[in-house]
Every structure is written in structure tokens, then in C-alpha cells.
Short mmCIF file of C-alpha atoms in Angstrom, two decimals:
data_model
loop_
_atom_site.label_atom_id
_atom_site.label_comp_id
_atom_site.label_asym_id
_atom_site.label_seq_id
_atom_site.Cartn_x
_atom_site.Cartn_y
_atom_site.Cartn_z
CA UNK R 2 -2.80 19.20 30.02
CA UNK R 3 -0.82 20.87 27.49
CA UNK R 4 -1.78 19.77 23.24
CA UNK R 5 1.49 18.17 21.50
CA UNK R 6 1.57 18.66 17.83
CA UNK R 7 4.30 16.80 15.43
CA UNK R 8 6.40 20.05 13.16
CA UNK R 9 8.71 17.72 11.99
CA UNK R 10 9.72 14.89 10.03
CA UNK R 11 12.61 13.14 8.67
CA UNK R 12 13.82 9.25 7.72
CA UNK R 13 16.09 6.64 5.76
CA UNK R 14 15.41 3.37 5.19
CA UNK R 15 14.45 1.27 2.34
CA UNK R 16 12.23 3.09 0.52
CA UNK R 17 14.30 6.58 0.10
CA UNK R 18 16.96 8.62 1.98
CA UNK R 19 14.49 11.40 2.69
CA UNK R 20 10.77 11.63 3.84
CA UNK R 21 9.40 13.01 0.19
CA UNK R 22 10.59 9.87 -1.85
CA UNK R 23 9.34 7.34 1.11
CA UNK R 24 6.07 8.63 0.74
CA UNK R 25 5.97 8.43 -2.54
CA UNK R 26 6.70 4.93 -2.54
CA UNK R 27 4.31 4.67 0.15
CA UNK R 28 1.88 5.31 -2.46
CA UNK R 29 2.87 3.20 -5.18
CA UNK R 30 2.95 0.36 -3.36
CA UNK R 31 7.23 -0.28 -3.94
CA UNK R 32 9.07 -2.96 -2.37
CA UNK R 33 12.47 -2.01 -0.51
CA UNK R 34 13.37 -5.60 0.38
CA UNK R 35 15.75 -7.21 -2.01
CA UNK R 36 18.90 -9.24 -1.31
CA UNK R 37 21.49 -8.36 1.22
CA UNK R 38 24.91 -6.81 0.22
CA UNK R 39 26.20 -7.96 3.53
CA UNK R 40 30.00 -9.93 4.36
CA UNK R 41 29.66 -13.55 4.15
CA UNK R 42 25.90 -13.49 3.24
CA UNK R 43 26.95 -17.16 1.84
CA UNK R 44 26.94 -18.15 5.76
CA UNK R 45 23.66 -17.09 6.05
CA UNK R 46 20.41 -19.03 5.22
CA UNK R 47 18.38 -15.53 5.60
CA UNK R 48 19.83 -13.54 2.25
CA UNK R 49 16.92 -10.91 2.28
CA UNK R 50 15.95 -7.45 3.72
CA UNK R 51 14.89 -3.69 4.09
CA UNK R 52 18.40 -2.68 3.52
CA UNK R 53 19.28 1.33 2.69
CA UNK R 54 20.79 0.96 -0.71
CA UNK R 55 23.14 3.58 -2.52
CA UNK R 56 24.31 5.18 0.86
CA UNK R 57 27.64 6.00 1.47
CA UNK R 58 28.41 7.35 4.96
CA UNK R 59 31.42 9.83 3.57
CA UNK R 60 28.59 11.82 1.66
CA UNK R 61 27.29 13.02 4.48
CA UNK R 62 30.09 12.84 7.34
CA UNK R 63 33.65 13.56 7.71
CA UNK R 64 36.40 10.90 8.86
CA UNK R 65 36.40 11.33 12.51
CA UNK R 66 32.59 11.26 12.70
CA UNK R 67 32.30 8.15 11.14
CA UNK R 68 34.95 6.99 13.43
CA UNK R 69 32.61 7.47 15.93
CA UNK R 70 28.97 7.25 14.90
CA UNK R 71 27.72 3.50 14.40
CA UNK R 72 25.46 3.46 11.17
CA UNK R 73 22.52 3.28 13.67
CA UNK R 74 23.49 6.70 15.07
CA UNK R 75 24.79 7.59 11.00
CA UNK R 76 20.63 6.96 9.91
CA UNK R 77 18.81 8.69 13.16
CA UNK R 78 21.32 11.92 12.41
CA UNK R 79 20.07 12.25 9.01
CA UNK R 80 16.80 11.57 9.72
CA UNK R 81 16.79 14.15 12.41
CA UNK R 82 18.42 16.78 10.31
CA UNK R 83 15.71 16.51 7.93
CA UNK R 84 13.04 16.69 10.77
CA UNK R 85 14.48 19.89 12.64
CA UNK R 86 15.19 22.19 9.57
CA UNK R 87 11.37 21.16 8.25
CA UNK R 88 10.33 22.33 11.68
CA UNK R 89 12.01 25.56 11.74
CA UNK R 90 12.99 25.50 15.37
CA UNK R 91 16.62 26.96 16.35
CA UNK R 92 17.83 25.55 19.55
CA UNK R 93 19.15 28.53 21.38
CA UNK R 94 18.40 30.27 25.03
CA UNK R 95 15.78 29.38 27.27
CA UNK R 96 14.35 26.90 24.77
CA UNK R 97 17.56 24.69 24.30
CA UNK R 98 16.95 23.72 27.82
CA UNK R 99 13.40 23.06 27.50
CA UNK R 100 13.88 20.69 24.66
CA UNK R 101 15.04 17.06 24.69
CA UNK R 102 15.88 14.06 22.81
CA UNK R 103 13.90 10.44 23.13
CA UNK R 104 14.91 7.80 20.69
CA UNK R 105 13.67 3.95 20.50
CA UNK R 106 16.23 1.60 19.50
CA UNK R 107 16.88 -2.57 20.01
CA UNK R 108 20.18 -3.75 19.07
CA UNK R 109 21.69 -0.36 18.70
CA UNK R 110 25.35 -0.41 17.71
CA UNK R 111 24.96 -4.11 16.26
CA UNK R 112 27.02 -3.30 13.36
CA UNK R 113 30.15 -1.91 15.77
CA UNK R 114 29.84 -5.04 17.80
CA UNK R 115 29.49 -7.78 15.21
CA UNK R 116 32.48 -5.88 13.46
CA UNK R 117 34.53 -5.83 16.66
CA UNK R 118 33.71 -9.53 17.98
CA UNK R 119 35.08 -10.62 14.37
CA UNK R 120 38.49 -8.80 14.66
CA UNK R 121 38.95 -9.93 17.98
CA UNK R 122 37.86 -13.51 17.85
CA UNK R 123 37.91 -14.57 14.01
CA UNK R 124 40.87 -12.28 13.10
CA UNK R 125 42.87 -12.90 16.20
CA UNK R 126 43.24 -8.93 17.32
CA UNK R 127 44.08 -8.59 20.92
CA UNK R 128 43.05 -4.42 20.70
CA UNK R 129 39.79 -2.73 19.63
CA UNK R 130 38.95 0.76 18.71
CA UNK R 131 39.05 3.32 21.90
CA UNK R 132 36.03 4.23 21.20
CA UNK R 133 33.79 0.99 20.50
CA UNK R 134 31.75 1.36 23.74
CA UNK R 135 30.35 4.73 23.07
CA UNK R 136 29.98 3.59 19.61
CA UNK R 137 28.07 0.82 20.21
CA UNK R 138 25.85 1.96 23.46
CA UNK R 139 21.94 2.21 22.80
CA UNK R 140 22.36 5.99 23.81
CA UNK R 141 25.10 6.67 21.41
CA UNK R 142 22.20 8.37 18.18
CA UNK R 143 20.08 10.33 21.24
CA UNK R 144 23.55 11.97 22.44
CA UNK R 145 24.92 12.76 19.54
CA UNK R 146 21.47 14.29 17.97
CA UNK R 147 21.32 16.18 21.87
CA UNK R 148 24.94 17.38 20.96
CA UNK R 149 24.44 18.37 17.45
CA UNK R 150 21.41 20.26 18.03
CA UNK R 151 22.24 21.95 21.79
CA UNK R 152 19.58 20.01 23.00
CA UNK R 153 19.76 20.47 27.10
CA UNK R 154 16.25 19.34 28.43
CA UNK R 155 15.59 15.30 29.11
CA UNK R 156 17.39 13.37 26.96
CA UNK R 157 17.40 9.24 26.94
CA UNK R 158 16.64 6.05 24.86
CA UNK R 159 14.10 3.56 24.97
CA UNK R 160 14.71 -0.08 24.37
CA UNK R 161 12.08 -2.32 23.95
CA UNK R 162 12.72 -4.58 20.77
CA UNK R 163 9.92 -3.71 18.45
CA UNK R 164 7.88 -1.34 20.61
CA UNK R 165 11.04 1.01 21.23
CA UNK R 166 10.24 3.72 19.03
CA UNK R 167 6.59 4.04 19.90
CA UNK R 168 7.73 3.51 23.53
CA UNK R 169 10.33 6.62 22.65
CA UNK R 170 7.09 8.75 21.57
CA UNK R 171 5.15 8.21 23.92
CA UNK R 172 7.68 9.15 26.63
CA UNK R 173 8.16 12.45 24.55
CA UNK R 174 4.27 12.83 23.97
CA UNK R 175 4.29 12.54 28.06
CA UNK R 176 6.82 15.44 28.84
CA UNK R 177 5.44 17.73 26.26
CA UNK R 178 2.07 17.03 28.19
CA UNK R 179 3.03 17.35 31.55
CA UNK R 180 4.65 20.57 30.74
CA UNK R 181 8.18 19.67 31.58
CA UNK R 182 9.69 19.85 27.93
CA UNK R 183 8.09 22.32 24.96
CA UNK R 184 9.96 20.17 22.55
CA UNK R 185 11.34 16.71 21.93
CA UNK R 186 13.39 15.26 19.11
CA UNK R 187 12.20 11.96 18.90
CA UNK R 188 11.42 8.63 17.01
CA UNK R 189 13.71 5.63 16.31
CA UNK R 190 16.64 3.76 14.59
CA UNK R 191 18.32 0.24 13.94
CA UNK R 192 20.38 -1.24 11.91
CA UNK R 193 21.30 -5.15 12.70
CA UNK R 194 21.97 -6.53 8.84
CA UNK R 195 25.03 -7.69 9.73
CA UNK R 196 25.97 -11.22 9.69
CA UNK R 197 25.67 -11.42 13.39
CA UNK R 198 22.91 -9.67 13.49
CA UNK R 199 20.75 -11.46 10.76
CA UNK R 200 22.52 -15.05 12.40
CA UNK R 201 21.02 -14.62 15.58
CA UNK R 202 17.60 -14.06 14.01
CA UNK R 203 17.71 -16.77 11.90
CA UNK R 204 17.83 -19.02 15.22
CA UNK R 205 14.01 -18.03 16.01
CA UNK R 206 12.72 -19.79 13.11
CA UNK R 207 10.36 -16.58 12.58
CA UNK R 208 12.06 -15.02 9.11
CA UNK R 209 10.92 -15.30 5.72
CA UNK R 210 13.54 -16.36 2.58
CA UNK R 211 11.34 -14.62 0.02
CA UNK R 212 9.25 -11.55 0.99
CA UNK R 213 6.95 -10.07 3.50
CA UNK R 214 3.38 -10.66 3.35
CA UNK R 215 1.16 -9.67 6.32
CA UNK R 216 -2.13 -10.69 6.88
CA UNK R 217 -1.68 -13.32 3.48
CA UNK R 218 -2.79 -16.80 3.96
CA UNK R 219 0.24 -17.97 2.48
CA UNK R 220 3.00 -16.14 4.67
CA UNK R 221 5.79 -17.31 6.12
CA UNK R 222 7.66 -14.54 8.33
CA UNK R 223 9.20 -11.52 9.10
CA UNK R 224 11.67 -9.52 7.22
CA UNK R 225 14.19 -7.41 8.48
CA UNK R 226 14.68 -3.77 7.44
CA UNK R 227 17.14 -0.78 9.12
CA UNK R 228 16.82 3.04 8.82
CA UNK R 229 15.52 5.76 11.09
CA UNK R 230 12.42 8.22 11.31
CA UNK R 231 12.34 11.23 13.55
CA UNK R 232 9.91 13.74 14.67
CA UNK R 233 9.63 17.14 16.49
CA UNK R 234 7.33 16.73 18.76
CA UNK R 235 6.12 20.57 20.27
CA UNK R 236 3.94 21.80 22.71
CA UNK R 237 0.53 23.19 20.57
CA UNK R 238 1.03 26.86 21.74
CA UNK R 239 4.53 27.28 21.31
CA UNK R 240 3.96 25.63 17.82
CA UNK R 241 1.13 28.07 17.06
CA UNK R 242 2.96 31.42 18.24
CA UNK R 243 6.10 31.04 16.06
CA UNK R 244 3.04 30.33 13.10
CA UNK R 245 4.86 26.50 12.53
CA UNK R 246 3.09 23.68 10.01
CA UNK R 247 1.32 21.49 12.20
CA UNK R 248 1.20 18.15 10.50
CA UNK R 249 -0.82 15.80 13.36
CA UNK R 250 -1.86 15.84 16.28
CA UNK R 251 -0.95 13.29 19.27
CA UNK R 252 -4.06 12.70 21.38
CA UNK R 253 -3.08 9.70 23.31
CA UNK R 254 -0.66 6.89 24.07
CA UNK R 255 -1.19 3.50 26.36
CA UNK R 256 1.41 0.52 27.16
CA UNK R 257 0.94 -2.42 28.51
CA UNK R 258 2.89 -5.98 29.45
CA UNK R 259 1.04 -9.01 28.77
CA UNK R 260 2.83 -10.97 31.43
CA UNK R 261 2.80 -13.94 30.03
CA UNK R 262 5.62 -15.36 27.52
CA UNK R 263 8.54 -13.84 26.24
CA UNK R 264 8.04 -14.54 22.52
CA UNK R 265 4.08 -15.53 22.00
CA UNK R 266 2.18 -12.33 21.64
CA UNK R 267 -1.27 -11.71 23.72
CA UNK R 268 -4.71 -11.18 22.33
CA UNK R 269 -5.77 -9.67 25.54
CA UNK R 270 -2.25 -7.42 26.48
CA UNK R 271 -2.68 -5.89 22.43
CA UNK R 272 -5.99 -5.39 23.22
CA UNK R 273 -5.48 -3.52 26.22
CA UNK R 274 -2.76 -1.38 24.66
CA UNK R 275 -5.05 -0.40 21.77
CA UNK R 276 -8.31 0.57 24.44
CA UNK R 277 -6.26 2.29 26.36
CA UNK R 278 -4.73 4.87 23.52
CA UNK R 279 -8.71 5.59 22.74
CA UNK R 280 -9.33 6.52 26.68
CA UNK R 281 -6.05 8.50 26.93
CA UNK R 282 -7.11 10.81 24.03
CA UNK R 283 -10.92 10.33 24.91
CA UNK R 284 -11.75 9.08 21.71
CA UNK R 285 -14.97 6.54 21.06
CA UNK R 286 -13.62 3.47 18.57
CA UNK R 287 -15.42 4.32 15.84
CA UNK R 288 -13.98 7.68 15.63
CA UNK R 289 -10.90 5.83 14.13
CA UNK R 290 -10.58 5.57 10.41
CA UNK R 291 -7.17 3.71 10.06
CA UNK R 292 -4.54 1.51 11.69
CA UNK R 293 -1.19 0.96 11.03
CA UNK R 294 -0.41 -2.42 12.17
CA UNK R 295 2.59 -3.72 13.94
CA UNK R 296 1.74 -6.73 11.15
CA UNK R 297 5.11 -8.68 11.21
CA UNK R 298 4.08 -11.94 8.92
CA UNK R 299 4.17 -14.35 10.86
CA UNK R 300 1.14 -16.37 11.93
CA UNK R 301 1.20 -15.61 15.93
CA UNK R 302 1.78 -11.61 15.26
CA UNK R 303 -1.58 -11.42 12.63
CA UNK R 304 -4.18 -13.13 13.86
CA UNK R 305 -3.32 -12.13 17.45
CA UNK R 306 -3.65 -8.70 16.21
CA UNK R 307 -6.94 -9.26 14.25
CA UNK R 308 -8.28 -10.76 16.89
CA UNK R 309 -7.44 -7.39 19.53
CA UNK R 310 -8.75 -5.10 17.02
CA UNK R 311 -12.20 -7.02 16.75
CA UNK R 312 -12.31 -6.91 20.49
CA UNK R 313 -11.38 -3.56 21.06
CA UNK R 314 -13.67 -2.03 17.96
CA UNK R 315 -16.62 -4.60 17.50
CA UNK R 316 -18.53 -4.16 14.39
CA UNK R 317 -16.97 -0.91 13.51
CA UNK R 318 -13.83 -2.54 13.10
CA UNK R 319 -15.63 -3.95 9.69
CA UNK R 320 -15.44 -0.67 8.67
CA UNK R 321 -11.80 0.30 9.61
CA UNK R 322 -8.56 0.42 7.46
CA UNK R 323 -5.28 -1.48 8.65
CA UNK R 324 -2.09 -2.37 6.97
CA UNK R 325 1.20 -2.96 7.68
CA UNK R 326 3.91 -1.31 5.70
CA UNK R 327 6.34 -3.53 6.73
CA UNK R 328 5.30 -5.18 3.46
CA UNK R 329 7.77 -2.27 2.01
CA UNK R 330 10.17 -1.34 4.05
CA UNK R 331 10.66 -4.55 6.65
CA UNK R 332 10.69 -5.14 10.12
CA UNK R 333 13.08 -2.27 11.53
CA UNK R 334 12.77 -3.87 15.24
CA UNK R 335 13.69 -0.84 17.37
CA UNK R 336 13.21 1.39 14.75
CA UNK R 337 9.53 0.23 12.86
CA UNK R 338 7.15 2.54 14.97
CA UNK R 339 8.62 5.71 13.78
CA UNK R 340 9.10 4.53 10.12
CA UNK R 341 5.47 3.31 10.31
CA UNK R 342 4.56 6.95 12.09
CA UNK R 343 5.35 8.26 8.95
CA UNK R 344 2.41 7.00 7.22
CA UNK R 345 0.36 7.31 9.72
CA UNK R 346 0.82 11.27 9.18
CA UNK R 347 0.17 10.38 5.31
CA UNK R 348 -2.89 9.20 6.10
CA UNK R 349 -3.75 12.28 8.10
CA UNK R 350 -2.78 14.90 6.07
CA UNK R 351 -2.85 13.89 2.15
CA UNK R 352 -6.14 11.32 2.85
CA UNK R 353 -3.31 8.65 1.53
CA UNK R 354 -3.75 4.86 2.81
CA UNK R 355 -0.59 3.07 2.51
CA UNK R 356 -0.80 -0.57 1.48
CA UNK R 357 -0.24 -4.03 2.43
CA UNK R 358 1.58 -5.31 -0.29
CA UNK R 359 2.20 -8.99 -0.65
CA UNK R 360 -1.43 -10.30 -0.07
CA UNK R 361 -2.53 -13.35 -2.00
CA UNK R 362 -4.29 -14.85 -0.27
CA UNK R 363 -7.11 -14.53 1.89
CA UNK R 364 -6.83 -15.49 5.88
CA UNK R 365 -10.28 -16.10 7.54
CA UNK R 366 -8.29 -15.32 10.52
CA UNK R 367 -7.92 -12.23 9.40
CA UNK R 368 -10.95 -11.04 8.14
CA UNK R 369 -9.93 -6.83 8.34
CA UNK R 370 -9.80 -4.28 5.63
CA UNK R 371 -5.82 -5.01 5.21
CA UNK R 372 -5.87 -2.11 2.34
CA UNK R 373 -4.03 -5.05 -0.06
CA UNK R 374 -1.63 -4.20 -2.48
CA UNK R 375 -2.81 -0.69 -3.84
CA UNK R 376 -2.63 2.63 -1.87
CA UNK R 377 -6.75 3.99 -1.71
CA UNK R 378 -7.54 7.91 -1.14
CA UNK R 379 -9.45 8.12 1.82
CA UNK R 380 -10.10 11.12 4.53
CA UNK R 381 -9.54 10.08 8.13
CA UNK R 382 -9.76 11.88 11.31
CA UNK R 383 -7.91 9.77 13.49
CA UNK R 384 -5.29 6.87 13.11
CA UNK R 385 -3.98 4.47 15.25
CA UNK R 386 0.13 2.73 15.43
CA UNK R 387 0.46 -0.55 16.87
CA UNK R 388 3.67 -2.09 18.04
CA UNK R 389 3.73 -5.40 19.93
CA UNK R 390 7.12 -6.19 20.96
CA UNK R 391 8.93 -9.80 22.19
CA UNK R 392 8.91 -9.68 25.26
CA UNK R 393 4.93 -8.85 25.65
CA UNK R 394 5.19 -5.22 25.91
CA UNK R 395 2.73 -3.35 23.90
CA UNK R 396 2.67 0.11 22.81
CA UNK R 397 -0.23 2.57 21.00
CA UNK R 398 -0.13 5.68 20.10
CA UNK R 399 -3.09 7.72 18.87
CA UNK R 400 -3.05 11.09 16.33
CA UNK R 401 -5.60 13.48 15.13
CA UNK R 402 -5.37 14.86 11.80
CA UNK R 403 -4.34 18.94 12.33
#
């Protein structure tokens, strides 16, 4: 089995249009949820989010591209521009066709189609854009980034609501293992703050109206955030020969289904998920030093997930560091895992633990180191990333530091 190494990194979203400034924020503890600057936000009882301020789409691309690239596809290019010229790699001969794209994403082109369904239905237009389908089509960010870069090798999206992009990674993590890719571009993106988009999740009753506080006593839901992280994933030796920064390692991934309700999330399916990421990469639990939760805010999501990591770790979990930086940047749906990914690496290689922020209050429930409010220096070997998706479909992946 071939070792697969992450040379790469790039990302939008709330906290800062690059990966240098989300760190840093990362660090401080800063919130990137504020109030929406969305059309007809006054229809809307949700007003709040993770939204990418102070980006304008024309900085970066010219008239026909944004003609064609929903601002799901806009964030994961950017993201992935910043990962591939960190990593070095040029795209060319034998190796163009032994690379590949994987990208996790939920809603995809939301924006395109809650644009589109408006014209059409609110504004009485009887013709769309020509190109709205591959505009809006979950593939649209992994084809164009596959374009862009001459990317020939396997190339496909994952869609799993808010496991996608660890889903996505783990497929990648898979063919760099196997031996059938030496590289893949991969991570995640979403962007669904739209009015349709935030309107259909106000219907689950899950969403908070003033902020995101995991693991707090006094929560009371989820908040949404868009962007995109991406990663070049590369096989160890190929990686070492060309003399490339290794950042992490990946050791191991596991999924699982719980099979049991479409919404409620399973103790014993998140449990699974996490036990099986330590067998993949051969790992004993306490060799873990920190987690980075799939910690939504809402009730079900955190003590479920409490609950799986005292099963899977026993007393060592006691001793473990978890906390969900969705506190900062939001729930990105298909998108989270690889935002999350990105201080997972922190972790790893500056001995950086990013925070929960939020927490007031304590949750006997949820009795874990939760790392509250302030970043803490810390050197760990090995991390963890949750995601538990809707759906019951569970997804861990497992790094080492380099």
C-alpha cells in the first residue's frame, strides 16, 4: 500500500480568501458569521451566516467565466489555485493522466437554480440561460478544476450532505493508495445562502437566529457558512523525489451508514466510523491527541457525538482535544470537512488547537475537552475529522503529523 501525503492547500470562506489569513483567525478565535447580504433577506426568519464577505467574482474571472461558473465552482477554483501552486506540481505528460480531481459538494449550483426558478416563476421568463444545467450540476467545480489544470486521471464528485467532502478525501486517499492515481486535487465546496437555499433550511427547525455554539449548554442550532478548501493529495514517493513540503500525513479513512433515520444521527454508526479510521491506519486510540468535530449545535449532533467518542476512546478520551470550528466559519454542508481539514493540518504542523468559540455554558452531556473559546499550543501526533451527515452516513478520516 502506497503512503499519501497532503502538498497542498488552499480555501475561501468566512474567515479569509486565502489559507494564511484563515489560520490566523483560526487562532484568534474570530467569528465569520454575521448577517446575510442576501435578496429579500426580509422573507427570511434565518438572517445569519458564514458568508464570504468583500468578494467580487470580476476580480478574479473574466465575463464569460462567470457566465459559466456558479459561485460554488467560483470558491473551489480559487481555493484550488492556491493549493496547486503551494504544491509545486505542473500537470504535464505522463503525470497529467495519473492525476485526478475528487470534490465533495451538497447543493452544488444552489445559487444558479434559486436564481433561475425566480426568473422563470416569480418574474414570468419563459427562457433561461443555455448554459444553467452545466452551471448548476454537482460536477460542474471538479470539471472545471480537471480542465483548468489538464487533469486526465479519475475525476468525479461526491455528494453526501455534510459528509461530502470527507467522503471526496477519502475516495482520493483510496486511489492514491491503491496505486491507481499519484495525485488528486481534492476537498470540497458549497454555497446555498440564497433565499432558497437558506428557506428550505429554515423548514427543519434545526438553525440558530444568533450564533453557533457547539457543545454549550445553552445552544440552539446550526449555522450556515459557504466557501471551499482544497488539497493535493500525492503519493509519499513521488512527493519525496521532486523534494515537495509534506504538510500531513493521511493514515486512514472509514464510512459507515447507520441505517436507521434520515435526520436523527447514531451513537453507534459515529462510533463505528471513528473505530474504523483508527484500524485503517493501525493506530491504538490513545495515540490520538485531537479531534475536529463535525459539532453542528444542535442538541442531537453533540451529545450523539460525545457519546461515540467516549465509546470509541474510553478513559483516554478524558485526555483528548475536540472542537468544532464551525463556531467560526459555519456549517458549510458539502463543503465543512475540507474547511475543517484545514485545521486539522494546523494542529499537526504549528502544535495550534483551534477553538470552540461560543461556549457558555457547560453540558454534562458533553463532558470532553471542547478546547472553549481560546486557541491552546499543544503538540499532537495524530488528529482525527468527523463528519456525520443527514442521511446517517458517516465519514472519518485520520492524519499523522509529517
Amino acid at each position: 500500500m502506497r503512503r499519501v501525503v497532503i502538498t497542498g492547500q488552499g480555501t475561501i470562506n468566512a474567515l479569509g480568501h486565502n489559507v494564511p489569513d484563515t489560520l490566523t483567525a483560526f487562532r484568534e478565535g474570530r467569528c465569520g458569521i454575521g448577517e446575510l447580504d442576501i435578496r429579500d433577506i426580509d422573507r427570511l426568519s434565518i438572517r445569519i451566516g458564514g458568508q464570504v464577505k468583500g468578494y467580487k467574482p470580476e476580480d478574479y474571472f473574466n465575463r464569460q467565466q462567470i457566465a459559466l461558473y456558479d459561485r460554488f465552482t467560483q470558491f473551489t477554483l480559487m481555493a484550488a489555485r492556491e493549493a496547486i501552486a503551494q504544491s509545486g506540481l505542473d500537470f504535464c505528460g505522463e503525470l497529467s493522466h495519473e492525476a485526478g480531481v475528487v470534490l465533495g459538494t451538497s447543493g452544488g449550483g444552489m445559487t444558479t437554480l434559486d436564481e433561475n426558478y425566480r426568473s422563470v416563476y416569480e418574474e414570468g421568463k419563459n427562457r433561461v440561460h443555455p448554459f444553467v444545467v452545466p452551471k448548476l450540476m454537482n460536477n460542474a467545480a471538479a470539471s472545471h478544476v480537471s480542465m483548468a489544470y489538464n487533469l486526465r486521471g479519475p475525476s468525479f464528485t461526491v455528494a453526501t450532505a455534510c459528509a461530502s467532502s470527507n467522503h471526496a478525501m477519502g475516495q482520493a486517499f483510496y486511489l492514491i493508495r491503491s496505486g491507481i492515481s499519484r495525485v488528486v486535487v481534492t476537498g470540497g465546496s458549497e454555497s446555498m445562502l440564497c433565499f432558497g437555499g437558506i428557506k428550505a433550511w429554515e423548514g427543519l427547525r434545526v438553525m440558530s437566529k444568533d450564533a453557533c455554539r457547539p457543545f454549550s449548554a445553552n445552544r440552539n442550532g446550526m449555522v450556515q457558512g459557504e466557501g471551499a478548501a482544497v488539497f493535493v493529495f500525492e503519493e509519499y514517493e513521488h512527493a519525496r523525489a521532486r523534494g515537495a513540503e509534506i504538510l500531513a500525513e493521511v493514515v486512514g479513512f472509514a464510512m459507515t451508514a447507520d441505517a436507521s433515520d434520515i435526520v436523527m444521527p447514531s451513537r453507534q454508526g459515529a462510533a463505528r466510523a471513528i473505530a474504523g479510521a483508527l484500524r485503517d491506519a493501525k493506530l491504538a486510540p490513545t495515540d490520538v491527541g485531537y479531534i475536529n468535530a463535525h459539532g453542528t449545535g444542535t442538541a442531537a449532533n453533540d451529545k450523539t457525538e460525545c457519546a461515540a467518542v467516549a465509546d470509541v476512546f474510553g478513559p483516554h478520551a478524558d485526555r483528548l482535544m475536540i472542537s468544532s470550528t464551525k463556531s467560526m466559519h459555519g456549517h458549510l454542508i458539502g463543503g465543512t470537512g475540507a474547511v475543517e481539514l484545514l485545521a486539522c493540518i494546523m494542529a499537526l504542523k504549528d502544535g495550534v488547537i483551534a477553538p470552540t468559540i461560543g461556549y457558555e455554558e457547560l453540558d454534562p452531556e458533553c463532558m470532553l475537552d471542547v478546547v472553549p473559546n481560546d486557541a491552546r499550543e499543544a503538540q499532537v501526533d495524530v488528529v482525527l475529522s468527523n463528519a456525520f451527515a443527514f442521511g446517517g452516513l458517516n465519514a472519518v478520516l485520520a492524519l499523522r503529523r509529517a
